[in-house]
Every structure is written in structure tokens, then in C-alpha cells.
Short mmCIF file of C-alpha atoms and ligand atoms in Angstrom, two decimals:
data_model
loop_
_atom_site.label_atom_id
_atom_site.label_comp_id
_atom_site.label_asym_id
_atom_site.label_seq_id
_atom_site.Cartn_x
_atom_site.Cartn_y
_atom_site.Cartn_z
CA MET A 1 -14.21 -17.07 -21.18
CA THR A 2 -11.89 -14.80 -23.03
CA THR A 3 -9.69 -13.17 -20.65
CA ALA A 4 -7.17 -14.73 -17.73
CA LEU A 5 -8.99 -15.71 -14.51
CA PRO A 6 -8.42 -12.16 -12.22
CA VAL A 7 -8.28 -14.35 -9.00
CA PRO A 8 -4.45 -14.78 -9.35
CA THR A 9 -4.10 -18.36 -7.53
CA LEU A 10 -7.33 -20.15 -9.10
CA ASN A 11 -6.79 -22.83 -11.71
CA VAL A 12 -8.49 -24.78 -14.17
CA GLY A 13 -8.04 -28.46 -13.03
CA PRO A 14 -9.25 -31.73 -14.70
CA ALA A 15 -12.10 -31.83 -11.68
CA GLY A 16 -12.94 -28.37 -12.09
CA LEU A 17 -11.35 -24.72 -10.59
CA THR A 18 -9.02 -24.90 -7.70
CA LEU A 19 -7.80 -22.19 -5.63
CA GLU A 20 -4.05 -23.48 -4.53
CA GLY A 21 -4.38 -26.68 -3.77
CA VAL A 22 -8.31 -27.34 -3.06
CA ALA A 23 -10.71 -28.36 -5.67
CA LEU A 24 -13.95 -25.61 -5.14
CA ALA A 25 -16.25 -28.67 -5.33
CA ASP A 26 -14.20 -30.28 -2.36
CA ILE A 27 -15.14 -26.76 -0.57
CA ALA A 28 -18.72 -26.93 -1.62
CA GLU A 29 -19.06 -30.32 -0.38
CA ARG A 30 -17.67 -30.14 2.91
CA PHE A 31 -19.02 -26.80 4.10
CA GLY A 32 -22.14 -26.14 1.56
CA THR A 33 -22.87 -23.11 -0.28
CA PRO A 34 -22.84 -20.00 -0.55
CA THR A 35 -19.60 -19.79 0.91
CA TYR A 36 -16.65 -17.29 0.65
CA VAL A 37 -13.29 -18.55 -0.56
CA TYR A 38 -10.45 -16.72 0.21
CA SER A 39 -6.71 -17.91 -0.63
CA ARG A 40 -4.05 -16.75 1.71
CA ALA A 41 -1.09 -16.83 -0.97
CA ALA A 42 -3.28 -14.11 -2.98
CA LEU A 43 -3.72 -11.92 0.40
CA THR A 44 0.03 -12.47 1.04
CA ALA A 45 1.31 -11.69 -2.43
CA ALA A 46 -0.78 -8.64 -2.75
CA TYR A 47 0.52 -7.57 0.29
CA GLU A 48 4.06 -8.03 -0.76
CA ALA A 49 3.62 -6.49 -4.03
CA TYR A 50 3.40 -2.94 -2.12
CA GLN A 51 6.10 -3.72 0.41
CA GLN A 52 8.26 -4.48 -2.38
CA ALA A 53 7.33 -1.41 -4.65
CA LEU A 54 8.46 0.59 -1.00
CA GLY A 55 11.59 -1.04 -0.71
CA GLN A 56 13.32 0.57 1.92
CA ARG A 57 11.15 3.74 2.43
CA LYS A 58 10.06 4.27 6.26
CA ALA A 59 6.69 3.54 5.30
CA LEU A 60 3.63 1.41 6.69
CA VAL A 61 0.75 -0.35 4.82
CA CYS A 62 -2.29 0.41 6.64
CA TYR A 63 -4.65 -2.59 5.55
CA ALA A 64 -8.47 -0.80 5.43
CA VAL A 65 -10.32 -3.32 7.27
CA LYS A 66 -13.68 -2.23 6.12
CA ALA A 67 -12.94 -4.10 2.63
CA ASN A 68 -13.09 -7.46 4.58
CA SER A 69 -13.47 -7.55 8.32
CA SER A 70 -13.03 -11.02 9.03
CA LEU A 71 -10.67 -12.15 11.64
CA GLY A 72 -9.02 -14.67 9.59
CA ILE A 73 -8.01 -12.04 6.81
CA LEU A 74 -7.04 -9.60 9.75
CA SER A 75 -4.93 -12.44 11.26
CA VAL A 76 -3.30 -13.14 7.76
CA PHE A 77 -2.32 -9.03 7.63
CA ALA A 78 -1.31 -8.86 11.43
CA ARG A 79 1.43 -11.31 10.80
CA LEU A 80 2.36 -10.14 7.89
CA GLY A 81 3.52 -6.70 9.84
CA ALA A 82 0.42 -4.45 8.35
CA GLY A 83 -0.96 -1.53 10.21
CA PHE A 84 -5.02 -1.27 10.00
CA ASP A 85 -7.00 1.70 8.65
CA ILE A 86 -10.18 1.31 10.59
CA VAL A 87 -13.41 3.31 10.66
CA SER A 88 -15.25 2.49 13.62
CA GLY A 89 -14.44 1.12 17.50
CA GLY A 90 -16.01 -2.33 16.25
CA GLU A 91 -13.30 -2.47 13.77
CA LEU A 92 -10.54 -1.83 16.40
CA ALA A 93 -12.29 -4.65 18.46
CA ARG A 94 -11.74 -7.12 15.52
CA VAL A 95 -8.15 -5.82 14.55
CA LEU A 96 -7.12 -6.53 18.32
CA ALA A 97 -8.98 -9.71 18.24
CA ALA A 98 -7.04 -10.44 15.21
CA GLY A 99 -3.70 -10.02 16.71
CA GLY A 100 -2.91 -6.87 14.99
CA ASP A 101 -0.78 -4.17 16.52
CA ALA A 102 -2.88 -1.00 18.25
CA GLY A 103 -0.10 1.31 17.54
CA LYS A 104 -0.26 0.70 13.83
CA VAL A 105 -4.05 1.71 13.68
CA ILE A 106 -4.86 4.71 11.55
CA PHE A 107 -8.52 5.67 12.74
CA SER A 108 -10.47 7.48 9.62
CA GLY A 109 -14.05 8.50 9.56
CA VAL A 110 -16.25 11.59 9.78
CA GLY A 111 -18.54 10.73 12.79
CA LYS A 112 -16.37 9.51 15.54
CA THR A 113 -18.19 8.95 19.04
CA ARG A 114 -16.77 10.25 22.08
CA ASP A 115 -16.88 6.18 23.18
CA GLU A 116 -14.97 5.45 20.06
CA MET A 117 -12.38 8.10 20.95
CA ARG A 118 -12.08 7.05 24.56
CA TYR A 119 -11.64 3.39 23.33
CA ALA A 120 -8.97 4.12 20.77
CA LEU A 121 -6.85 6.44 23.24
CA GLU A 122 -7.13 3.28 26.02
CA ALA A 123 -5.88 0.75 23.44
CA GLY A 124 -2.85 3.18 22.19
CA ILE A 125 -3.59 3.75 18.68
CA GLY A 126 -0.91 5.23 15.79
CA CYS A 127 -3.13 8.08 14.96
CA PHE A 128 -6.72 9.87 14.31
CA ASN A 129 -7.30 11.11 10.92
CA VAL A 130 -9.52 13.86 12.13
CA GLU A 131 -12.54 15.07 9.42
CA SER A 132 -13.68 18.42 11.03
CA ALA A 133 -12.79 21.38 13.73
CA ALA A 134 -15.70 20.17 15.74
CA GLU A 135 -14.17 16.48 16.01
CA LEU A 136 -10.72 18.27 16.70
CA ASP A 137 -12.23 20.04 19.84
CA ARG A 138 -14.24 16.67 20.86
CA LEU A 139 -10.70 14.81 20.66
CA ASN A 140 -8.73 17.28 22.68
CA GLU A 141 -11.52 16.83 25.47
CA VAL A 142 -11.61 13.41 25.60
CA ALA A 143 -8.20 12.94 25.41
CA ALA A 144 -7.88 15.50 28.33
CA SER A 145 -10.53 13.78 30.46
CA MET A 146 -7.97 10.80 30.38
CA GLY A 147 -4.68 12.72 31.04
CA LYS A 148 -3.46 11.53 27.71
CA ARG A 149 -2.56 13.53 24.33
CA ALA A 150 -4.17 12.11 20.75
CA PRO A 151 -1.95 11.70 17.63
CA ILE A 152 -3.68 13.37 14.82
CA ALA A 153 -3.57 13.72 11.11
CA PHE A 154 -6.02 15.87 9.26
CA ARG A 155 -7.79 14.05 6.42
CA VAL A 156 -7.38 17.04 3.70
CA ASN A 157 -9.50 17.03 0.51
CA PRO A 158 -7.41 18.03 -2.15
CA ASP A 159 -10.05 18.29 -4.67
CA VAL A 160 -8.94 16.16 -7.36
CA ASN A 161 -11.27 14.28 -9.45
CA PRO A 162 -10.37 10.59 -9.32
CA ASN A 163 -12.17 9.71 -12.51
CA THR A 164 -13.92 6.61 -10.60
CA HIS A 165 -17.56 5.84 -10.22
CA PRO A 166 -19.27 9.09 -8.24
CA TYR A 167 -20.48 6.90 -5.11
CA ILE A 168 -17.00 6.03 -4.40
CA SER A 169 -14.96 9.28 -5.37
CA THR A 170 -14.11 10.64 -1.73
CA GLY A 171 -11.80 13.53 -2.69
CA LEU A 172 -14.17 16.07 -4.41
CA ARG A 173 -14.72 19.60 -2.35
CA SER A 174 -18.48 18.55 -2.48
CA ASN A 175 -17.83 15.39 -0.58
CA LYS A 176 -18.57 15.08 3.27
CA PHE A 177 -15.05 13.72 3.69
CA GLY A 178 -11.80 15.54 5.09
CA VAL A 179 -11.19 19.11 5.57
CA ALA A 180 -11.37 21.90 2.54
CA PHE A 181 -7.65 22.35 1.38
CA THR A 182 -8.16 25.64 2.40
CA GLU A 183 -8.93 25.47 5.82
CA ALA A 184 -6.00 22.84 6.50
CA LEU A 185 -3.57 25.47 7.75
CA ASP A 186 -5.63 27.16 9.99
CA LEU A 187 -6.66 24.11 11.72
CA TYR A 188 -3.09 22.96 12.04
CA ARG A 189 -2.60 26.21 13.53
CA LYS A 190 -5.22 25.61 15.76
CA ALA A 191 -4.21 22.15 16.64
CA ALA A 192 -0.85 23.35 17.69
CA THR A 193 -2.16 25.43 20.22
CA LEU A 194 -4.56 22.14 22.05
CA PRO A 195 -2.65 20.85 25.12
CA HIS A 196 -4.31 17.25 24.45
CA ILE A 197 -3.43 17.08 20.67
CA GLU A 198 -0.03 16.19 19.25
CA ILE A 199 0.06 16.91 15.53
CA SER A 200 1.55 13.71 13.98
CA GLY A 201 0.61 13.92 10.21
CA ILE A 202 -1.36 14.38 7.28
CA ASP A 203 -3.76 12.38 5.33
CA CYS A 204 -5.95 12.31 2.07
CA HIS A 205 -7.85 9.70 0.16
CA ILE A 206 -9.62 10.74 -3.20
CA GLY A 207 -11.35 7.68 -4.15
CA SER A 208 -11.91 4.01 -4.90
CA GLN A 209 -11.17 1.41 -7.39
CA LEU A 210 -8.60 3.99 -9.30
CA LEU A 211 -7.32 2.56 -12.34
CA ASP A 212 -4.74 6.01 -13.39
CA PRO A 213 -2.15 6.83 -11.06
CA ALA A 214 -2.30 10.73 -12.59
CA PRO A 215 -4.83 11.93 -9.91
CA MET A 216 -2.82 10.50 -6.98
CA ALA A 217 0.03 12.00 -8.09
CA GLU A 218 -1.50 15.81 -8.38
CA ALA A 219 -2.96 15.17 -4.87
CA THR A 220 0.43 14.45 -3.55
CA ASP A 221 1.75 17.67 -5.06
CA LYS A 222 -0.88 19.68 -2.85
CA ILE A 223 -0.48 17.49 0.02
CA LEU A 224 3.41 18.28 -0.10
CA GLY A 225 2.96 22.23 -0.75
CA LEU A 226 0.72 22.32 2.25
CA VAL A 227 3.13 19.79 4.33
CA ASP A 228 6.31 22.51 3.16
CA LYS A 229 4.39 25.57 4.19
CA LEU A 230 3.31 23.68 7.83
CA ALA A 231 7.36 23.27 7.99
CA SER A 232 8.03 26.79 7.15
CA GLU A 233 5.56 27.52 10.13
CA GLY A 234 7.43 24.93 12.44
CA VAL A 235 5.02 22.57 12.51
CA LYS A 236 6.95 19.52 11.55
CA LEU A 237 4.88 16.48 10.25
CA ASP A 238 6.44 12.49 10.89
CA HIS A 239 3.98 10.94 8.52
CA ILE A 240 2.25 11.21 5.33
CA ASP A 241 -0.73 9.02 4.26
CA LEU A 242 -1.65 9.07 0.85
CA GLY A 243 -5.21 6.81 1.44
CA GLY A 244 -5.73 3.54 -0.10
CA GLY A 245 -8.13 3.25 -3.80
CA LEU A 246 -5.73 1.45 -6.01
CA GLY A 247 -7.97 -0.24 -8.26
CA ILE A 248 -8.31 -3.98 -9.42
CA ARG A 249 -9.37 -5.90 -12.83
CA TYR A 250 -12.99 -7.15 -12.26
CA ARG A 251 -13.33 -7.74 -16.11
CA ASP A 252 -10.92 -6.15 -18.58
CA GLU A 253 -9.46 -3.31 -16.31
CA GLU A 254 -5.61 -2.75 -16.69
CA PRO A 255 -5.10 -1.17 -13.06
CA PRO A 256 -1.44 -0.13 -12.59
CA THR A 257 0.54 -2.75 -9.96
CA PRO A 258 1.43 -1.26 -6.92
CA THR A 259 5.06 -0.63 -8.31
CA GLU A 260 3.41 1.47 -11.14
CA TYR A 261 1.14 3.16 -8.90
CA LEU A 262 3.79 4.31 -6.26
CA LYS A 263 6.42 5.06 -8.91
CA PRO A 264 4.95 9.12 -9.28
CA LEU A 265 4.45 9.39 -5.75
CA LEU A 266 7.94 7.88 -4.42
CA GLU A 267 9.64 10.06 -6.68
CA ARG A 268 7.96 12.99 -5.30
CA PHE A 269 9.30 11.64 -1.74
CA ALA A 270 12.92 11.54 -2.76
CA GLY A 271 15.20 12.97 -0.30
CA ARG A 272 12.02 13.77 2.32
CA ASP A 273 12.11 12.23 5.97
CA GLU A 274 8.63 11.53 7.02
CA ALA A 275 7.21 8.02 7.07
CA LEU A 276 4.82 7.18 3.65
CA CYS A 277 1.35 5.61 4.81
CA PHE A 278 -1.07 3.86 2.31
CA GLU A 279 -4.84 2.67 3.32
CA PRO A 280 -5.30 0.46 0.62
CA GLY A 281 -8.43 -2.21 0.91
CA ARG A 282 -9.60 -3.36 -2.58
CA SER A 283 -6.39 -3.81 -3.74
CA LEU A 284 -5.02 -6.18 -1.18
CA VAL A 285 -8.12 -8.47 -0.83
CA GLY A 286 -10.69 -8.20 -3.89
CA ASN A 287 -9.11 -10.74 -6.22
CA ALA A 288 -8.21 -12.95 -3.00
CA GLY A 289 -11.66 -13.96 -2.73
CA LEU A 290 -14.36 -15.66 -4.65
CA LEU A 291 -18.10 -16.30 -3.69
CA LEU A 292 -19.17 -20.09 -4.37
CA THR A 293 -22.66 -20.76 -5.14
CA ARG A 294 -24.89 -23.48 -6.08
CA ILE A 295 -27.62 -23.26 -9.03
CA GLU A 296 -31.06 -23.99 -7.40
CA TYR A 297 -33.21 -23.98 -10.73
CA LEU A 298 -32.85 -22.86 -14.44
CA LYS A 299 -35.81 -20.69 -15.48
CA PRO A 300 -36.21 -20.44 -19.52
CA GLY A 301 -38.03 -17.75 -20.50
CA VAL A 302 -39.15 -15.80 -23.89
CA GLU A 303 -37.09 -13.04 -23.34
CA LYS A 304 -34.42 -13.75 -20.80
CA ASN A 305 -33.20 -17.04 -19.17
CA PHE A 306 -32.62 -17.19 -15.86
CA ALA A 307 -29.93 -18.87 -13.52
CA ILE A 308 -31.49 -18.71 -10.24
CA ILE A 309 -28.31 -19.31 -7.48
CA ASP A 310 -28.30 -19.54 -3.89
CA ALA A 311 -26.32 -16.94 -3.14
CA ALA A 312 -28.05 -13.46 -3.46
CA MET A 313 -27.66 -9.51 -3.06
CA ASN A 314 -27.70 -9.98 0.60
CA ASP A 315 -24.39 -11.92 0.39
CA LEU A 316 -22.66 -9.63 -2.29
CA ALA A 317 -24.27 -6.45 -2.75
CA ARG A 318 -21.91 -4.56 -5.40
CA PRO A 319 -24.19 -5.50 -8.44
CA ALA A 320 -27.41 -4.43 -6.90
CA LEU A 321 -25.86 -1.20 -5.34
CA TYR A 322 -23.38 -0.10 -8.04
CA ASP A 323 -24.13 -2.17 -10.80
CA ALA A 324 -20.80 -3.42 -10.67
CA TYR A 325 -19.69 -6.34 -12.98
CA HIS A 326 -18.42 -9.81 -11.37
CA GLU A 327 -16.87 -12.45 -13.43
CA ILE A 328 -19.13 -15.47 -13.00
CA VAL A 329 -17.27 -18.90 -14.29
CA ALA A 330 -18.83 -22.63 -14.06
CA VAL A 331 -16.85 -24.61 -11.67
CA ALA A 332 -17.00 -27.45 -13.92
CA PRO A 333 -17.90 -26.29 -17.41
CA ARG A 334 -20.25 -28.80 -19.06
CA LYS A 335 -19.60 -30.13 -22.46
CA LEU A 336 -22.82 -28.33 -23.63
CA PRO A 337 -23.58 -25.25 -26.08
CA THR A 338 -23.63 -22.38 -23.59
CA THR A 339 -26.56 -20.42 -22.92
CA ARG A 340 -27.01 -16.67 -22.03
CA TYR A 341 -28.49 -16.07 -18.63
CA GLU A 342 -29.64 -13.69 -16.09
CA VAL A 343 -27.69 -14.68 -12.98
CA VAL A 344 -29.94 -13.67 -10.26
CA GLY A 345 -30.97 -14.58 -6.46
CA PRO A 346 -34.22 -15.70 -4.52
CA ILE A 347 -34.23 -12.28 -2.67
CA CYS A 348 -37.73 -10.79 -3.79
CA GLU A 349 -36.31 -7.61 -5.63
CA SER A 350 -35.70 -7.07 -9.15
CA GLY A 351 -32.55 -5.76 -8.48
CA ASP A 352 -31.52 -9.11 -6.79
CA PHE A 353 -29.19 -9.88 -9.62
CA LEU A 354 -25.23 -10.91 -9.81
CA GLY A 355 -24.60 -10.85 -13.39
CA HIS A 356 -26.75 -9.91 -16.53
CA ASP A 357 -26.28 -11.77 -19.90
CA ARG A 358 -23.87 -14.21 -18.81
CA ASP A 359 -23.00 -17.08 -21.37
CA LEU A 360 -22.85 -20.48 -19.23
CA ALA A 361 -22.44 -24.16 -20.20
CA VAL A 362 -24.48 -25.24 -16.86
CA ASP A 363 -26.80 -27.56 -15.42
CA THR A 364 -29.24 -27.15 -12.25
CA GLY A 365 -27.19 -28.23 -9.38
CA ASP A 366 -23.59 -26.83 -10.78
CA LEU A 367 -21.66 -24.76 -8.96
CA LEU A 368 -20.68 -21.43 -9.81
CA ALA A 369 -17.71 -18.89 -8.68
CA ILE A 370 -18.19 -15.32 -8.46
CA LEU A 371 -14.59 -13.88 -8.65
CA SER A 372 -13.01 -10.85 -7.29
CA ALA A 373 -15.78 -10.79 -4.69
CA GLY A 374 -12.93 -10.48 -1.75
CA ALA A 375 -13.80 -6.61 -1.20
CA TYR A 376 -16.59 -5.02 -0.28
CA GLY A 377 -18.17 -8.92 -0.26
CA MET A 378 -19.20 -10.41 2.84
CA THR A 379 -18.56 -6.87 4.94
CA MET A 380 -21.71 -5.42 2.95
CA SER A 381 -23.65 -8.50 3.34
CA SER A 382 -26.87 -8.32 5.26
CA ASN A 383 -29.41 -10.59 6.57
CA TYR A 384 -32.68 -9.06 4.15
CA ASN A 385 -34.86 -11.42 3.45
CA THR A 386 -33.90 -13.38 6.84
CA ARG A 387 -31.28 -15.16 5.08
CA PRO A 388 -28.29 -16.59 7.18
CA ARG A 389 -25.16 -14.95 5.95
CA ALA A 390 -22.45 -17.12 4.23
CA ALA A 391 -19.49 -19.13 5.82
CA GLU A 392 -16.26 -18.40 4.94
CA VAL A 393 -13.24 -20.20 4.46
CA LEU A 394 -9.86 -19.24 3.84
CA VAL A 395 -7.60 -21.81 1.63
CA ASP A 396 -3.49 -22.00 2.69
CA GLY A 397 -2.03 -24.93 0.29
CA ASP A 398 -3.87 -27.96 0.57
CA THR A 399 -5.52 -26.76 4.18
CA VAL A 400 -8.81 -25.25 4.36
CA HIS A 401 -9.76 -23.00 7.34
CA VAL A 402 -12.87 -22.16 8.50
CA ILE A 403 -12.70 -18.85 9.26
CA ARG A 404 -16.34 -17.98 9.81
CA GLU A 405 -19.35 -20.45 10.06
CA ARG A 406 -22.18 -20.67 8.35
CA GLU A 407 -24.85 -18.39 10.04
CA THR A 408 -27.81 -20.19 11.50
CA LEU A 409 -31.32 -19.32 12.34
CA GLU A 410 -30.61 -19.13 16.37
CA HIS A 411 -28.27 -16.54 15.31
CA LEU A 412 -30.60 -14.70 12.87
CA LEU A 413 -33.45 -14.21 15.69
CA MET A 414 -30.46 -13.68 18.83
CA GLY A 415 -31.36 -10.55 20.82
CA GLU A 416 -35.06 -10.30 19.28
CA ARG A 417 -38.37 -10.94 20.97
CA PRO A 418 -42.25 -10.84 20.11
CA LEU A 419 -44.24 -8.67 22.59
CA PRO A 420 -44.80 -10.46 25.66
C1 PLP B 1 -12.72 3.04 2.04
C2 PLP B 1 -11.13 3.89 2.39
C3 PLP B 1 -9.71 3.30 1.93
C4 PLP B 1 -9.86 1.73 1.30
O1 PLP B 1 -10.37 2.26 0.02
P1 PLP B 1 -9.72 0.87 -1.37
O2 PLP B 1 -10.29 1.63 -2.64
O3 PLP B 1 -10.89 -0.16 -0.92
O4 PLP B 1 -8.57 0.87 -1.48
C5 PLP B 1 -9.08 4.06 2.53
N1 PLP B 1 -9.51 4.73 3.38
C6 PLP B 1 -10.04 5.11 3.74
C7 PLP B 1 -10.14 6.62 4.75
C8 PLP B 1 -11.14 4.48 3.16
O5 PLP B 1 -12.67 5.55 3.45
#
């Protein structure tokens, strides 16, 4: 390994890698593999970095639940006072079960159902980020049927290019997300006439794994222009939500810190009194987690050598899905020359790899840590090939909390039945 480990609380000790005060080898011994392992200190530090960057400004950091929705993770952020950005009724149920404050919940997403709207209104969420005219009408109807007013922001598409992977860029005109910048004014005018809608704010989210603050600053200028135009027509907003998207280091990326990322945005907010909201996901959890896995077989080949591990694309889909890179390190490297491996899982797909061309000094049965796996890891996992999903543990100093038990075959078959 040439660069420092991207997981901030991971250290190299005499018995191999340790996370906070716990050896990864002990975790594997006690809980088996594959297991997602998270660091509470790293989660807390990532959240505090935003709070520090925001200083005394009226602001709310709403953790984007889809990045990692396990109750144990949500409860860490709930105790820190975070808000939550959700995209489904299921995510709302998770936030409430983890002790989150419904009043600090923002509901995003293009396809909210009537049932989800009712559930969120019943719970008293902070804001609906509305993504179309049809959704606005539906929300007004549902709120009317409950005798309530729904607080809303429009998710406006600022049409800036975030220079990221096409699958995770969301702020271009061609995306399915948000309302067009050119239609936003008319939509606000319309919303102002609806009796069961209460205009609360404005929202944008331009993409994910952003490494450059410039596109966000450009989006902010556009949004603020719109906010001022609305004010001149008498529509006053109480919050401005600039979405999530700040990137992390997987390999050698050099993402801005929250302070660097927010600086040009905060400059633009000088003298304004709207509350500022953010919806970070990846940058709060990505580098606070790793996937701990064991090598089942080493399979030397003519062209490639394979390290076949007990984790697979069903556990961590990002490599197969986006060709994403995750650092893979031996938990206790051996005094052997390194060999170059394809690190692959047992699933019957050629796309089932976790890493290509990795130089490792390992033997069969050794443990590997797949780093930066805290975001979009467990939440995108599946039971493909009828594989029980991994356990999850949260390290807190010297303590290990099991936050999700490993699935069993009974869990997998639950609710299914053969023909009578
Ligand atoms: C996915 C998403 C986020 C979080 O994005 P990150 O890149 O993980 O920070 C925030 N807001 C919305 C609307 C999203 O869809």
C-alpha cells in the first residue's frame, strides 16, 4: 500500500489491522465473515466536520439515509442531532425506529406514493422535496384529506454538470430528477395558491462523489437568483437545501474537506437569513466502514491468479455496478512476496469482482478488509444466489455492537411457499 488508509480510525497494529480499539481478526473470530465493520468515532468525526464548517450559521445536516440505512448507523446520527433525507416510507420507518426527529426529516424522490405521503404527514416530517407538478397536486389532495398542510420545497434542477460518473450525476436537464429551472417560478406561483401546501424552501442535488466545489457554487448562484426573484413576488422561503454529493477518497482522490467545500457556498450566503440545509450521504459514512472478508481459495491461473473470497457482488455491488475502486488490504500481511490477484466472489457472474489486479501477500484463509465500504454497500446488497446478507457491527472504542445479525436461511425463505 502506497497511500495512507482512507478509513481514519483504522490502524496497523502488531496483530494486524485494528479499528479504534478492536482487532479486525477478533471481530472475524467472534462474528464470522463477511461482516461490515463501522467506526463510531469516524462517523462522528465526519458529522462534526460539517458542523464545524457551518459554525454558527442556522443550518441542518440531513444525513441521506439511502447511503447506509442500518438502525445502528442512524442512531449514531440521531444522537448527534442530525436531520435525515429519506426517499421512501421504509426509510422514514427506519429513522423513527432509530430515534430520529420526524421534524428534521426531508422527503426526496420522484415517485412518492399516496400511502407514503400520508405516512409522512402523519409523522409530521419537516419538508417534502417535490419533484413534479403532478406530485404537487397529489400532495395537496392527500394533505386536504387529512386536514393538514404539507410543507414543501421544489427540487430544482440547476442544469450544471458535476463532472462525475454519468450514473450518479443528477442535476442535468436530461435527468429524471427535479423540476426544470425554467419551470420553477411558475410552480412556486401555483403552489402559493394551493390551500393544503405550505411553501417552505427550495432544494437541489446535482450528483454524487463530487470532487470539485465549483459546480456546486455555480448551482448555488442559480438557486439564489431564483430565491430572490421569488422574494420580489412575495414568496419568502425559510430554508435553502443544497443537497449532498461531497466525494470521498477511495484510492487517490483528493476531495475537498467540508470546510473547503462549503466555503464558496457560505460566502454566497453572507447576510442571508434562510436556514441552510445539506443532504450528505457518502461523505458521512463511506470512509467509516469496511467489509471484512476471508479468502476461501487461491486459484493460480495461466493469465490471472484469483483470490476467491467469501464476500461477493451481492454484499458490495459498487465494483460490479460502477466499476468502482475499493482499496483491499490484508488484515495481517504475511512475509511473502506479493502476488497479483483478481479478488472475486463465489457468485456465478463474470462481473462478480471486488478488485482487479491487486498485489497481496496472503494465503488461503487470510482475512481481507475492503475499505471505504460504509456508503452504498449494505444498502445495495441483495440475496442474489440465495446468499444470506452479511452481519454488521459498530466499533465504539473497545466495544463491538452487533447492529445487524447475519441473515440465516430461515430469513431468506421467509414469506415464500411452494405450490400446495
Ligand atoms: C443520494 C442523494 C443524496 C446523497 O448523496 P451523496 O452523494 O451520498 O452525498 C442526497 N440527496 C438526494 C436527493 C439524493 O438522491
